[in-house]
XYZ file of C-alpha atoms in Angstrom:
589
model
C 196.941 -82.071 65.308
C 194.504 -80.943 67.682
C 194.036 -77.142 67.394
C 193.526 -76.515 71.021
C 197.395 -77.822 71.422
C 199.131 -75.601 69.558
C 202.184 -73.943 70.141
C 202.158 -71.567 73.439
C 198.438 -72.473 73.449
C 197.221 -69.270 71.369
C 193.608 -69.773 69.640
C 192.264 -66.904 67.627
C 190.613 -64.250 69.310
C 187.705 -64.399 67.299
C 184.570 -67.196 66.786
C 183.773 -69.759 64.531
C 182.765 -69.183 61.329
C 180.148 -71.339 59.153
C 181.269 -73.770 56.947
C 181.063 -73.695 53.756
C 181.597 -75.493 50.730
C 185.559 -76.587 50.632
C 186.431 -74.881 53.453
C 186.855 -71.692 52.570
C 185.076 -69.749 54.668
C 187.030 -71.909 57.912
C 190.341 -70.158 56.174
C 188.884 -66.823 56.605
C 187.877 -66.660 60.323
C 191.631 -67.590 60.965
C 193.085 -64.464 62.526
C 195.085 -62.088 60.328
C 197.219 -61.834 62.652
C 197.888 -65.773 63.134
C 198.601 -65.796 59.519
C 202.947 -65.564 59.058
C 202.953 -66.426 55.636
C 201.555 -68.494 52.374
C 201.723 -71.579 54.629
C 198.655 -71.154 57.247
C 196.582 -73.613 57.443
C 193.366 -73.314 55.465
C 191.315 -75.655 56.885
C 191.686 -75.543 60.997
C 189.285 -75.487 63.237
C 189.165 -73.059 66.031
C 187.701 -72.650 69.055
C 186.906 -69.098 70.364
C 188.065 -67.227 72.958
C 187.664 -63.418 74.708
C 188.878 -60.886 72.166
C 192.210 -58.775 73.014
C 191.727 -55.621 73.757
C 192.239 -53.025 71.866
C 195.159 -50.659 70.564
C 194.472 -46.967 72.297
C 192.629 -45.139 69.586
C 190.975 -48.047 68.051
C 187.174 -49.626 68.034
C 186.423 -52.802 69.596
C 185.446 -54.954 66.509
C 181.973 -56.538 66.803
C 181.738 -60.670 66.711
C 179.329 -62.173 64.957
C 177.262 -63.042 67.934
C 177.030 -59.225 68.520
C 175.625 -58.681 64.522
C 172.079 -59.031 63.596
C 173.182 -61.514 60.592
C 176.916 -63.475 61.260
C 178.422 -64.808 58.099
C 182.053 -64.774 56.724
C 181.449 -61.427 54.931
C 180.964 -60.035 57.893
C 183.522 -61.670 59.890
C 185.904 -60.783 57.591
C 184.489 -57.253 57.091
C 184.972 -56.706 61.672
C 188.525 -58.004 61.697
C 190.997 -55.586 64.172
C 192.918 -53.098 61.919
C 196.461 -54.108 63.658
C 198.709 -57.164 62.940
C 200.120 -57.730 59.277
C 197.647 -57.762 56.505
C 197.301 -60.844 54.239
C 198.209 -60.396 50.404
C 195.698 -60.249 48.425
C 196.281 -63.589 46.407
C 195.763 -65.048 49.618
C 192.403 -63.781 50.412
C 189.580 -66.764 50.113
C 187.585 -65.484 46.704
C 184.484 -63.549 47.414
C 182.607 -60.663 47.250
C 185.384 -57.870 48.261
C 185.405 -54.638 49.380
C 185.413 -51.621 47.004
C 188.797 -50.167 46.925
C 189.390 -47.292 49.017
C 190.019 -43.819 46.339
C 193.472 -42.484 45.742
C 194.404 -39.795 48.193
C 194.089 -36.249 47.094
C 196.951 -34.544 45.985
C 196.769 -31.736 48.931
C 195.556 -34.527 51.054
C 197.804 -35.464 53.964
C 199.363 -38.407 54.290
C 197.551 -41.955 55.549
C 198.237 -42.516 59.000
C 201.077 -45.365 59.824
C 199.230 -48.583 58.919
C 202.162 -51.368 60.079
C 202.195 -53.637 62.756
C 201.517 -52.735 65.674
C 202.531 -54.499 69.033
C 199.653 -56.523 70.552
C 199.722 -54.632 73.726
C 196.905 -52.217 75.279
C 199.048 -49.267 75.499
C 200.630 -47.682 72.328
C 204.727 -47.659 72.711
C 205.810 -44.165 71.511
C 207.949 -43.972 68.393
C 210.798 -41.421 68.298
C 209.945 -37.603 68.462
C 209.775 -35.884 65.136
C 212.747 -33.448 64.659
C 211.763 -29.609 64.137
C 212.749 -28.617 60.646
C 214.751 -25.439 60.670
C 214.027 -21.971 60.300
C 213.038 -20.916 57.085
C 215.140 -17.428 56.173
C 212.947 -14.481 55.782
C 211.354 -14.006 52.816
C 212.275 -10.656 51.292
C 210.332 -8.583 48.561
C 212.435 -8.091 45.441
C 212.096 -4.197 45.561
C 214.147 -4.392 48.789
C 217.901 -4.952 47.462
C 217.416 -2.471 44.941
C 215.744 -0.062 47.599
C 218.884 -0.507 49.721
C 221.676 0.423 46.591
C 219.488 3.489 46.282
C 219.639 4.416 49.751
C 223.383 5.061 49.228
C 222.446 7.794 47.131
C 220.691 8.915 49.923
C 223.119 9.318 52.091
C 225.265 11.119 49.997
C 223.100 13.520 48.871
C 222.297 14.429 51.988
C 225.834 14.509 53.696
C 226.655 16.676 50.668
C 223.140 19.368 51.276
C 222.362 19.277 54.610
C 225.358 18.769 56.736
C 229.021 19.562 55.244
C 227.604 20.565 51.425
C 227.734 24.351 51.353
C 228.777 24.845 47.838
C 225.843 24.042 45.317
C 223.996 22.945 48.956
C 220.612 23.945 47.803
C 220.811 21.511 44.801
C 221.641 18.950 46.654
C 218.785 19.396 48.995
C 216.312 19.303 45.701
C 218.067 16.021 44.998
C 217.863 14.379 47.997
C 214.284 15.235 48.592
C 213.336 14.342 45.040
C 215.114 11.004 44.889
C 213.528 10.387 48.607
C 210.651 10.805 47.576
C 210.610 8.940 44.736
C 212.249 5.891 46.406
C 209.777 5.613 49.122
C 206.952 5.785 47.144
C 208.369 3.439 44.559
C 208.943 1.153 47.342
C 204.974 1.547 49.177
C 203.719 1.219 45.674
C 205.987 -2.619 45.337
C 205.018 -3.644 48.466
C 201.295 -2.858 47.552
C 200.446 0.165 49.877
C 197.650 2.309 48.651
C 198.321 6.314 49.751
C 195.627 7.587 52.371
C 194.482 11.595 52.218
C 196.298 12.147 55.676
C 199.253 11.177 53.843
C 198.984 13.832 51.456
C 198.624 16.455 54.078
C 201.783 15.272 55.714
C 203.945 14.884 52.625
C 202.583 18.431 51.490
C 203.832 20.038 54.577
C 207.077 18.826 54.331
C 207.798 19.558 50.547
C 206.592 23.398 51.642
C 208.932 23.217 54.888
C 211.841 21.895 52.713
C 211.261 24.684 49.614
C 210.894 27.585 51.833
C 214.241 26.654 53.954
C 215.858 25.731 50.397
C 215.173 29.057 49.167
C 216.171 31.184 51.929
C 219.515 29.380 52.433
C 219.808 29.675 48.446
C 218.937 33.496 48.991
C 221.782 34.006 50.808
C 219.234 35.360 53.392
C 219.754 34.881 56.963
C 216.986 32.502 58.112
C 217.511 33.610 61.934
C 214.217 33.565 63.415
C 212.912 29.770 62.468
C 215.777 28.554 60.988
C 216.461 25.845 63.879
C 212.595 25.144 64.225
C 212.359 24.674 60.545
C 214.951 22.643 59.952
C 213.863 20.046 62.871
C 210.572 20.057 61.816
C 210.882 19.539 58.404
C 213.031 16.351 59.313
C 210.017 15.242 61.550
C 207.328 15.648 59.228
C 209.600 13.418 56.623
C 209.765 10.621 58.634
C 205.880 10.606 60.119
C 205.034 11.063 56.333
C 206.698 7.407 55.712
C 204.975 6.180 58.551
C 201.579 7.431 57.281
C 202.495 6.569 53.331
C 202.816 2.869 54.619
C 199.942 2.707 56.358
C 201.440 2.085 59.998
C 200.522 4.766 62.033
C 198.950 3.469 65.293
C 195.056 3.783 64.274
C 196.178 4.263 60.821
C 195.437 8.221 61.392
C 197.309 10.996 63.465
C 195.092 10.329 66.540
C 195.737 10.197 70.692
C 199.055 8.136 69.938
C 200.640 10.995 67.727
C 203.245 11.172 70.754
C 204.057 7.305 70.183
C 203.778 7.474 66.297
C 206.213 10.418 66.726
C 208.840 7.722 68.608
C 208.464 5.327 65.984
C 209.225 7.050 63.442
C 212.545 9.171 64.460
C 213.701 6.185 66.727
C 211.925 2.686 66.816
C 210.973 2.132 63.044
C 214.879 3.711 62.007
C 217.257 2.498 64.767
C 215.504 -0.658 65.105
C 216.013 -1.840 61.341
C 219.814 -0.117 61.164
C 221.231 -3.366 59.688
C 218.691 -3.808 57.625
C 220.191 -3.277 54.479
C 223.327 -4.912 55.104
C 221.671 -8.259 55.698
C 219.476 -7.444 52.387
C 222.649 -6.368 50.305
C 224.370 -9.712 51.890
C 221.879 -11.553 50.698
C 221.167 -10.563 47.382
C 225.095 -10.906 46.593
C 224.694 -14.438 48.194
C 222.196 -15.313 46.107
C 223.650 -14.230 42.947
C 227.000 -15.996 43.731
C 225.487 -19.058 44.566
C 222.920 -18.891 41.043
C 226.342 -18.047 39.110
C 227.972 -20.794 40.651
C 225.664 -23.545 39.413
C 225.293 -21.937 35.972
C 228.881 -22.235 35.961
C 228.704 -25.566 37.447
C 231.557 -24.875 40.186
C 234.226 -23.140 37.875
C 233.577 -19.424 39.190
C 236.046 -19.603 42.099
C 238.529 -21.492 40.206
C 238.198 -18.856 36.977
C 238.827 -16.084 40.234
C 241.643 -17.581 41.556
C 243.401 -18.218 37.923
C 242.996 -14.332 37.314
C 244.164 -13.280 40.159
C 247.241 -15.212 39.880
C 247.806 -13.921 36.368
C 246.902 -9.899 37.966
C 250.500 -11.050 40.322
C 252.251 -12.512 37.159
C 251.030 -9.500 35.118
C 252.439 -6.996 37.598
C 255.604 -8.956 38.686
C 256.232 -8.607 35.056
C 255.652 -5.470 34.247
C 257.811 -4.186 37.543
C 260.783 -6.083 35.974
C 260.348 -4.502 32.220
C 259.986 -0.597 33.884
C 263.518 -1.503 35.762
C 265.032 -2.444 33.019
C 264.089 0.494 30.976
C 263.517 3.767 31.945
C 261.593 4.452 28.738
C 259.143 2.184 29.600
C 259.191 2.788 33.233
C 258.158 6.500 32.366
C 255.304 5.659 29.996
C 254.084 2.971 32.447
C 253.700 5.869 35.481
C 252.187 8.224 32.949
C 249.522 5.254 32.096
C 248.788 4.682 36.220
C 247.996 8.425 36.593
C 244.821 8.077 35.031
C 244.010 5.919 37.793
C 244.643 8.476 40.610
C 241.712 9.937 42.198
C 241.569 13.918 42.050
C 240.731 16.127 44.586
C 237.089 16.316 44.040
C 236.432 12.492 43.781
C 238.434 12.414 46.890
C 236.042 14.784 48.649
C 233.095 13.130 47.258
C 234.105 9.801 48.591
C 234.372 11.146 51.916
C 230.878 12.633 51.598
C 229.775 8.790 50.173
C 231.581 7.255 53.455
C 229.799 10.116 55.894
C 226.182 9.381 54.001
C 226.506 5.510 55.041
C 225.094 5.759 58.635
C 222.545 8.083 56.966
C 221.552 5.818 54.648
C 221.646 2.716 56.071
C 218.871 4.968 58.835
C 216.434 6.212 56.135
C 216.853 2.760 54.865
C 215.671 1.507 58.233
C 212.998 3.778 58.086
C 211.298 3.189 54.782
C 211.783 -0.290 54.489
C 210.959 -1.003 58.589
C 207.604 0.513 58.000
C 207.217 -1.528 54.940
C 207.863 -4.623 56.783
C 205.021 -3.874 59.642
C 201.899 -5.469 58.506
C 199.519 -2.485 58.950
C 196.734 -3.765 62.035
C 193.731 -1.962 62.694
C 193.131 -3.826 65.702
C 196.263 -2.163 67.276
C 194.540 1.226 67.981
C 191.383 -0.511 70.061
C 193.456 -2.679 71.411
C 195.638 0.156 72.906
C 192.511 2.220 74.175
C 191.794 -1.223 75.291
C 194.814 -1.514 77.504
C 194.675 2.542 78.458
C 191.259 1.817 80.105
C 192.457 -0.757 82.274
C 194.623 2.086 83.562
C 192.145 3.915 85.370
C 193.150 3.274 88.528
C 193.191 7.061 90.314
C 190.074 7.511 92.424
C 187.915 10.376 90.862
C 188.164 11.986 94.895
C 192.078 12.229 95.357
C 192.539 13.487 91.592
C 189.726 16.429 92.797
C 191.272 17.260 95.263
C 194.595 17.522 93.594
C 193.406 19.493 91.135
C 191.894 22.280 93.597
C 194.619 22.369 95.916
C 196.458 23.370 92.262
C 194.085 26.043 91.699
C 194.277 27.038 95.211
C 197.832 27.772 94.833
C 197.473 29.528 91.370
C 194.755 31.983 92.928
C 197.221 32.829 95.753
C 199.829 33.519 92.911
C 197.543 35.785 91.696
C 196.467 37.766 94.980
C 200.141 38.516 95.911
C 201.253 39.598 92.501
C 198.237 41.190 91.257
C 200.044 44.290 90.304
C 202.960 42.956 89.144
C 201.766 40.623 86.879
C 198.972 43.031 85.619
C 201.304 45.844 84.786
C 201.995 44.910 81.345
C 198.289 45.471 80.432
C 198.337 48.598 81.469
C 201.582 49.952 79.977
C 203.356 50.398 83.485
C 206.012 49.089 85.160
C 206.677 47.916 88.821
C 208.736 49.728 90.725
C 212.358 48.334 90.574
C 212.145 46.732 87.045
C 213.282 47.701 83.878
C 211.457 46.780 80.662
C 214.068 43.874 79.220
C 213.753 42.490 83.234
C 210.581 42.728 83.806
C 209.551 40.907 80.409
C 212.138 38.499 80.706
C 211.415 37.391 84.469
C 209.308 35.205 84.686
C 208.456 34.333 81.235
C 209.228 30.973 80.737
C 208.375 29.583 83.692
C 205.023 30.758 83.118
C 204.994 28.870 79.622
C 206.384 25.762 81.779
C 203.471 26.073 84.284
C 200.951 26.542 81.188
C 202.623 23.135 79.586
C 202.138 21.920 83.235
C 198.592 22.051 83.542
C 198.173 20.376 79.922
C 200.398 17.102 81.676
C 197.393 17.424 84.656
C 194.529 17.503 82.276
C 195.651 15.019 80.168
C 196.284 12.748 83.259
C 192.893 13.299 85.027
C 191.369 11.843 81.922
C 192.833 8.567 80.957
C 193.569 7.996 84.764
C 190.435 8.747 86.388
C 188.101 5.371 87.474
C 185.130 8.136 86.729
C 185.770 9.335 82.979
C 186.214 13.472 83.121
C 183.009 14.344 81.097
C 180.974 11.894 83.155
C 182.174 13.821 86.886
C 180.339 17.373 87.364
C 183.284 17.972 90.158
C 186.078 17.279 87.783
C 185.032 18.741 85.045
C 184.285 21.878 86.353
C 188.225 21.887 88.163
C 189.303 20.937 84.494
C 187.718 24.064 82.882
C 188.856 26.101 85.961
C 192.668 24.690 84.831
C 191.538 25.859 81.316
C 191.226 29.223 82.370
C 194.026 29.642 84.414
C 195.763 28.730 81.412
C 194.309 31.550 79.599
C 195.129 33.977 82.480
C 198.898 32.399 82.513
C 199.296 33.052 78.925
C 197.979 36.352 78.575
C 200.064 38.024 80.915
C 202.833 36.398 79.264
C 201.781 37.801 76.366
C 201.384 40.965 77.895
C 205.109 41.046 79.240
C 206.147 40.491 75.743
C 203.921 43.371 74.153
C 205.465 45.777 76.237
C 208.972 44.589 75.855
C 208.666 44.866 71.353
C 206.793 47.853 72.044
C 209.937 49.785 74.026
C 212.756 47.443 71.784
C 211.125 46.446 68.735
C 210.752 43.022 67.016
C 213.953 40.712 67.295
C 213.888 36.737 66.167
C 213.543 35.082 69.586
C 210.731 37.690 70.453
C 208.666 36.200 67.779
C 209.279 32.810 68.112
C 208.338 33.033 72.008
C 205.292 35.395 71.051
C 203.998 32.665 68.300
C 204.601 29.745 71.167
C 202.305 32.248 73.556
C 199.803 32.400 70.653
C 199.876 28.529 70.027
C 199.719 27.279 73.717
C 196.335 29.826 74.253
C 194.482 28.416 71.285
C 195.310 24.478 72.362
C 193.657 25.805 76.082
C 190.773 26.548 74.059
C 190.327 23.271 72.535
C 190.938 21.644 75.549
C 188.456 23.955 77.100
C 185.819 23.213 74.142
C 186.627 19.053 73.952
C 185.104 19.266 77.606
C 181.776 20.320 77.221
C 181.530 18.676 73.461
C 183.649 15.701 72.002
C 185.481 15.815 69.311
C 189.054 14.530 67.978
C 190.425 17.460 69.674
C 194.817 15.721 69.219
C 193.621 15.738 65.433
C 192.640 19.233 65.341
C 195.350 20.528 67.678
C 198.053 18.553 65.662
C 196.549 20.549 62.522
C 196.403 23.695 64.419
C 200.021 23.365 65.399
C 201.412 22.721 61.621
C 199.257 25.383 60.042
C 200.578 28.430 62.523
C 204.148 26.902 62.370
C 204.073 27.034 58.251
C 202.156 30.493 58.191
C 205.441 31.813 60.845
C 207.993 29.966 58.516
C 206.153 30.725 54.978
C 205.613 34.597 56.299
C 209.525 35.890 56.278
C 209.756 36.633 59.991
C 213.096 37.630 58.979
C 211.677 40.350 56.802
C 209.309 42.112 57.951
C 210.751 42.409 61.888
C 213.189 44.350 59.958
C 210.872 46.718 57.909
C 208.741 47.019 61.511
C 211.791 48.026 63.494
C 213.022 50.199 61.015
C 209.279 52.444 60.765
C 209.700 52.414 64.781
C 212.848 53.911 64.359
C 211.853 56.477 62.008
C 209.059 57.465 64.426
C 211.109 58.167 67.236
C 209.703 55.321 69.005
C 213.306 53.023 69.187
C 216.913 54.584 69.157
C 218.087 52.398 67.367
C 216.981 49.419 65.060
C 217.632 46.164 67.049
C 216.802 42.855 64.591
C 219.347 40.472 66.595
C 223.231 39.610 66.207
C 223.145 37.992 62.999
C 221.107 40.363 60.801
C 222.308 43.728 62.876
C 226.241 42.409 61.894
C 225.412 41.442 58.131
C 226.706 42.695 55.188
C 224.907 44.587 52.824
C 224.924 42.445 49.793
C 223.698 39.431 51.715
C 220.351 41.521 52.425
C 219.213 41.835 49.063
C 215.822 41.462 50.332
C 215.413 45.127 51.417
């Protein structure tokens, strides 16, 4: 039959090849793709016609008019990749190719090498189906960590909040197995300790031992006691955040007001159910592994005992009825069952500690799951410059029509607000008024001026140290601040000087003291850089644990009590609480 007539008039799409002894070669030039089975005929001739073009994605093979050298090797060797491939008993004999190596064992898998349809775009096959979410992968310290955070609930339920018998030793507990469980925990999850770390944990052990052993004293801790006990709780949880390694640039820096969020609200409130979706898991898991070491006869071994538990006790119901012997020996057996009193109270102090734990939970283990990123600090100064938006002109002038109105302040009330320097008071005022009036909103204005200061500098487009203008108004805020807090402090001089030392007179004495040394950082970080929120965080901790460590308690007392002998006060005035205590509570006399 004449190979131009066949069927639906197809010829191959490629040339003739040279003949060669038998035939053979004629077979090979025969398409692969004309080939359907063992059948094909092996000894056709063909005539050539324009190649098909291409599947998308695939070379145009070469003919042998195109190659330097035709033969059947090389025909054979530019044949298209698509169309079914003939076996390889079927193949005329030959040199053949060297066989391709065995894929890799990480190696991904060969691309789909089927047929293809003989088309010149590529028909889509069905999308691939997303595989599901893999469950987070936990560490294996956490479901342990979680059990013991139970214990930390209830120990501090039982010493810090409704625990006033043997309340100090339950403080030492809590602290001690806090401690231990969140470094336990950093040290699992592979979190070297830093120095600042030390610091932080340092001040709160001293915080926690000096309220401990007041309270254990039986000594009234009036003047701090509030301050202490908040602070201690704050330098807890920013010590976690700095034993893991997640503190915003890894160090107390300019984003110790967002580390402080973090760590008493974000890190903690944000991870809540934490370790009920850890506990819930673990007991999954352990279910499920008991289960197929069981091979499937767990639940069925459950429900048969808890059938026999009904039978048992529907017996034993019938049996005390029908003898009172019995009946009597069986209630005296379920008493030592019943809960007493204390394991009553205890399990009310367990059920109160849940909440607690399940937040210092949150805490520890939150800050364990943050991947610590030293990028994150740069990238926030990064974001804070693009912030700079206030031109340097309107925040100048803001900034001296504020100083305008603080050196009228001072014109009009020059004597008033001098008086206290001098020993005297304006005409009108007693000493209690006069020291009282006025006080705290001086302290607000002070705390006012800090908000400006800070503003001017991240929100200037001209940075502060880089303006003459603004940093001269900046130092001239500086000093007002100076002038603002000595005259309060001036006020309160003459007010313990006519009524002797009391609690709040400290306190608000010490928060004078504190608010004129930060001016004078400010006032130095102007004129020469340094990490002034560093130093002025340090600052801050070391005068709050020299008030707290020094007894204000004590020695107000022992102060009042020589003013009294020299005629200077009436009588001794140390505040409600210590005036109205008993004598055997102040065994510190």
């Amino acid at each position: 039959m004449d190979p131009n007539k066949m069927e639906g008039g197809a010829r191959p799409p490629f040339f003739d090849a040279p003949k060669t002894q038998g035939g053979e070669a004629a077979a090979n030039a025969v398409p692969l793709s004309a080939r359907t089975g063992p059948q094909a005929p092996a000894a056709a001739k063909t005539v050539p016609e324009p190649a098909q073009p291409p599947v998308s994605g695939e070379k145009t093979p070469l003919t042998c008019t195109q190659q330097a050298a035709p033969t059947a090797e090389g025909c054979e060797k530019t044949a298209p990749a698509y169309g079914p491939q003939p076996a390889q008993a079927e193949r005329a004999p030959g040199p053949q190719a060297a066989p391709s190596p065995a894929p890799a064992k990480d190696a991904p898998p060969p691309a789909y090498a089927g047929p293809r349809p003989a088309s010149a775009t590529e028909v889509p096959g069905p999308a691939p189906v997303a595989p599901a979410p893999a469950r987070p992968v936990w560490a294996k310290w956490m479901a342990p960590a979680a059990l013991l955070s139970w214990l930390w609930g209830w120990a501090y339920v039982r010493g810090w909040l409704l625990g006033f018998e043997n309340g100090p030793l339950f403080r030492v507990l809590f602290c001690a197995l806090f401690l231990a469980g969140v470094e336990w925990m950093c040290r699992a999850a592979g979190r070297p300790a830093s120095k600042e770390s030390r610091l932080w944990l340092a001040l709160w052990v001293a915080l926690t031992a000096d309220y401990t052993f007041k309270t254990a004293s039986l000594f009234y801790n009036e003047a701090v006691m509030m301050w202490e006990f908040a602070a201690l709780h704050l330098a807890a949880a920013y010590w976690v955040l700095a034993r893991a390694g997640v503190l915003t640039e890894q160090r107390t820096g300019p984003f110790l007001p967002l580390d402080v969020l973090r760590a008493m609200i974000a890190v903690p409130f944000g991870n809540f159910f934490l370790r009920v979706r850890v506990l819930a898991r673990a007991l999954g898991d352990f279910l499920q592994s008991l289960a197929h070491r069981k091979k499937g006869n767990l639940w069925a071994g459950l429900v048969t005992l808890c059938a026999a538990a009904v039978v048992v006790l529907l017996a034993a119901r019938l049996l005390a009825s029908a003898d009172d012997a019995f009946g009597a020996a069986l209630e005296a057996f379920f008493r030592w069952f019943t809960l007493p009193e204390a394991m009553v109270t205890e399990l009310v102090y367990f059920l109160l500690g849940l909440p607690v734990g399940a937040y210092l939970f949150g805490l520890a283990a939150g800050a364990l799951k943050t991947v610590p990123d030293p990028a994150r600090g740069p990238a926030l100064r990064a974001g804070a410059e693009k912030l700079r938006l206030a031109p340097a002109g309107a925040l100048g002038l803001s900034m001296a029509l504020l100083l305008a109105l603080y050196a009228a302040f001072f014109a009009v009330q020059l004597n008033y607000l001098t008086g206290g320097f001098f020993g005297s008071l304006p005409a009108g005022f007693t000493a209690a008024e006069y020291a009282r009036r006025g006080f705290f909103e001086l302290c607000a204005v002070v705390v006012l001026n800090f908000s400006v200061l800070t503003a001017a500098a991240k929100a200037s487009r001209i940075p502060l140290r880089q303006s003459p203008a603004l940093k001269g108004l900046a130092a001239l805020l500086c000093l007002s601040n100076l002038l603002f807090a000595a005259v309060g402090a001036s006020k309160m001089f003459l007010y313990i000087r006519r009524f002797g030392f009391t609690p709040k007179r400290i306190v608000s004495g010490w928060f004078i003291l504190v608010l004129a040394l930060l001016t004078v950082l400010a006032l130095i970080t102007l004129f020469r850089p340094f990490p002034v929120v560093r130093v002025a965080a340090a600052v801050f901790c070391g005068l709050f644990l020299a008030l707290c460590l020094s007894q204000p308690d004590l020695w107000l007392r022992a102060a009042n009590r020589q003013l009294v002998a020299a005629g200077v006060l009436d009588e001794e005035d140390v505040g409600d609480r210590l005036l109205y205590a008993r004598p055997q509570y102040s065994t510190w006399d």
